[in-house]
């Protein structure tokens, strides 16, 4: 079969042939006739099977052949879970429809709204969007979806995984009931089937590959490695195999950054791709990776959605996913459009259970190859994996007791807190001299037990230069501070510079040295300061959590006008703009550190970080 047999318009066929395509893929051969017939469609197709052209070509055909449409209105809407996928789908629409009198545009978050609004006002027939930005613009009245004739949900399973299902339902409420709907998904769950049942009317079903299987052309391989040897093994494989292009998957954003830095230091140009990267950084990384300038792209599962690279030869599971469906999505990046590819998994003892679940899910037994010198250390045993509030057991055998799992979680949170402190210290220069507006409380306010705090040497950082003062302030016989009057007056204005404490009042410079007061910190008889663990979601797991978005910005006014905190000693409302790190502590002991508001500078926070705990080990071995 060739594209001429699918009854496509000559203008579309011309564009397809110019792009070098002659024969349709199986999903295209089945989907295009079904869509042209006007049917709703439920298609099970993995990435790399040509599904984008499977819905783009018939949508272009239908829109170009229908007369009487309102000029400039949105007639087709394509929803995708990520920015990268949205951009690539819209590029395909432009390429395939270059000889048609149809226009398209793409909107997604992470970039400015005004250019997108201008393009929408200019009129477009096909809109490709991510749910969040679409709801944002629709809520402001810039997007009218009342004339949509065709709706496409691309990678619906990933939209569900990312927590966009509620946004999708809000978008559906803005669409007319009389429309043609197409749903594409690599895997099917009960939630996806429920969504399809509520959206599609008598749909045609297409299943290109058997459920929950991977592409046969992908050569899969397992390397059992030591827990601490993974980066060495990865660099070894890339160098020894002369890999020119490899996509590496990690479980967390921190892991992606860490691996990319290691590879770059060892002569392998690499960049990280995850949700914390700006849109410009993500676009640059993808462009360099596609051009071959970048040898390794290290990505999280969410950020990698939408990466469409022809003939990508290698995919590496640096960390094994705990969800088998994620493995299917990952290795689907290679072996596309008839090309061969290799998927390598670096499995330590902590992840052997995950790997066995993947084999059971895909109904395959993946070959195992031993790399001499890189295996587990003698006596190494499986340990729990901490991710946010979850502590996962990925080893073989029965999970350890609750005390072991909790100890692993505490240790992981302590590690994370230490990284946060290190990052703040490394970025300290940017915060020096940037203290915020503090209160006008006296600089040496009496402590709760009546004793005066003994002032210590201050630092000056108005120009970002932290120089220790030679004339440390002293306390006179009457308790009044002695020293340079000009400096005292300047501090009294509440500038909260680097010398005024770690946080500079309410908007302080983070890089300031913490103020060390030698006075009494609390009233006698109070319990000693407790140490708290990190109670919020681990940042490393944020890629896997639904976004708590406010697409219509209903809380914007409240955020902008919320009180910033206490002033002149008065009790204020909690600041909604504070980070989760600021909100870690609980109860009366939440802030036991130096938080005096004198002269505009709050001091450093108190003792943070949960108690330690040894990691007991539970064993298991990767065997056949």
Coordinates of N, CA and C in Angstrom, one line a residue, residues 45-51 186 329 332-333 336:
X45 N -1.3 3.1 20.0 CA -0.1 3.2 19.2 C 1.0 3.8 20.1
X46 N 2.2 3.1 20.0 CA 3.3 3.7 20.8 C 4.0 4.8 20.0
X47 N 4.8 5.5 20.7 CA 5.6 6.5 20.0 C 6.5 5.9 19.0
X48 N 6.7 6.6 17.9 CA 7.6 6.1 16.9 C 6.9 5.3 15.8
X49 N 5.6 5.2 15.9 CA 4.9 4.3 14.9 C 4.3 5.1 13.8
X50 N 4.5 6.5 13.8 CA 3.9 7.3 12.8 C 2.5 7.8 13.1
X51 N 2.1 7.8 14.4 CA 0.7 8.2 14.7 C 0.5 9.6 14.5
X186 N -0.4 5.1 24.1 CA 0.5 4.0 24.0 C 0.1 2.8 24.9
X329 N 7.4 3.4 27.4 CA 7.5 4.8 26.9 C 9.0 5.1 26.6
X332 N 10.6 3.2 23.7 CA 10.0 3.6 22.5 C 10.6 4.7 21.8
X333 N 11.5 5.4 22.4 CA 12.2 6.5 21.7 C 13.2 6.0 20.7
X336 N 12.4 3.6 15.9 CA 11.3 4.2 15.3 C 11.3 4.0 13.8

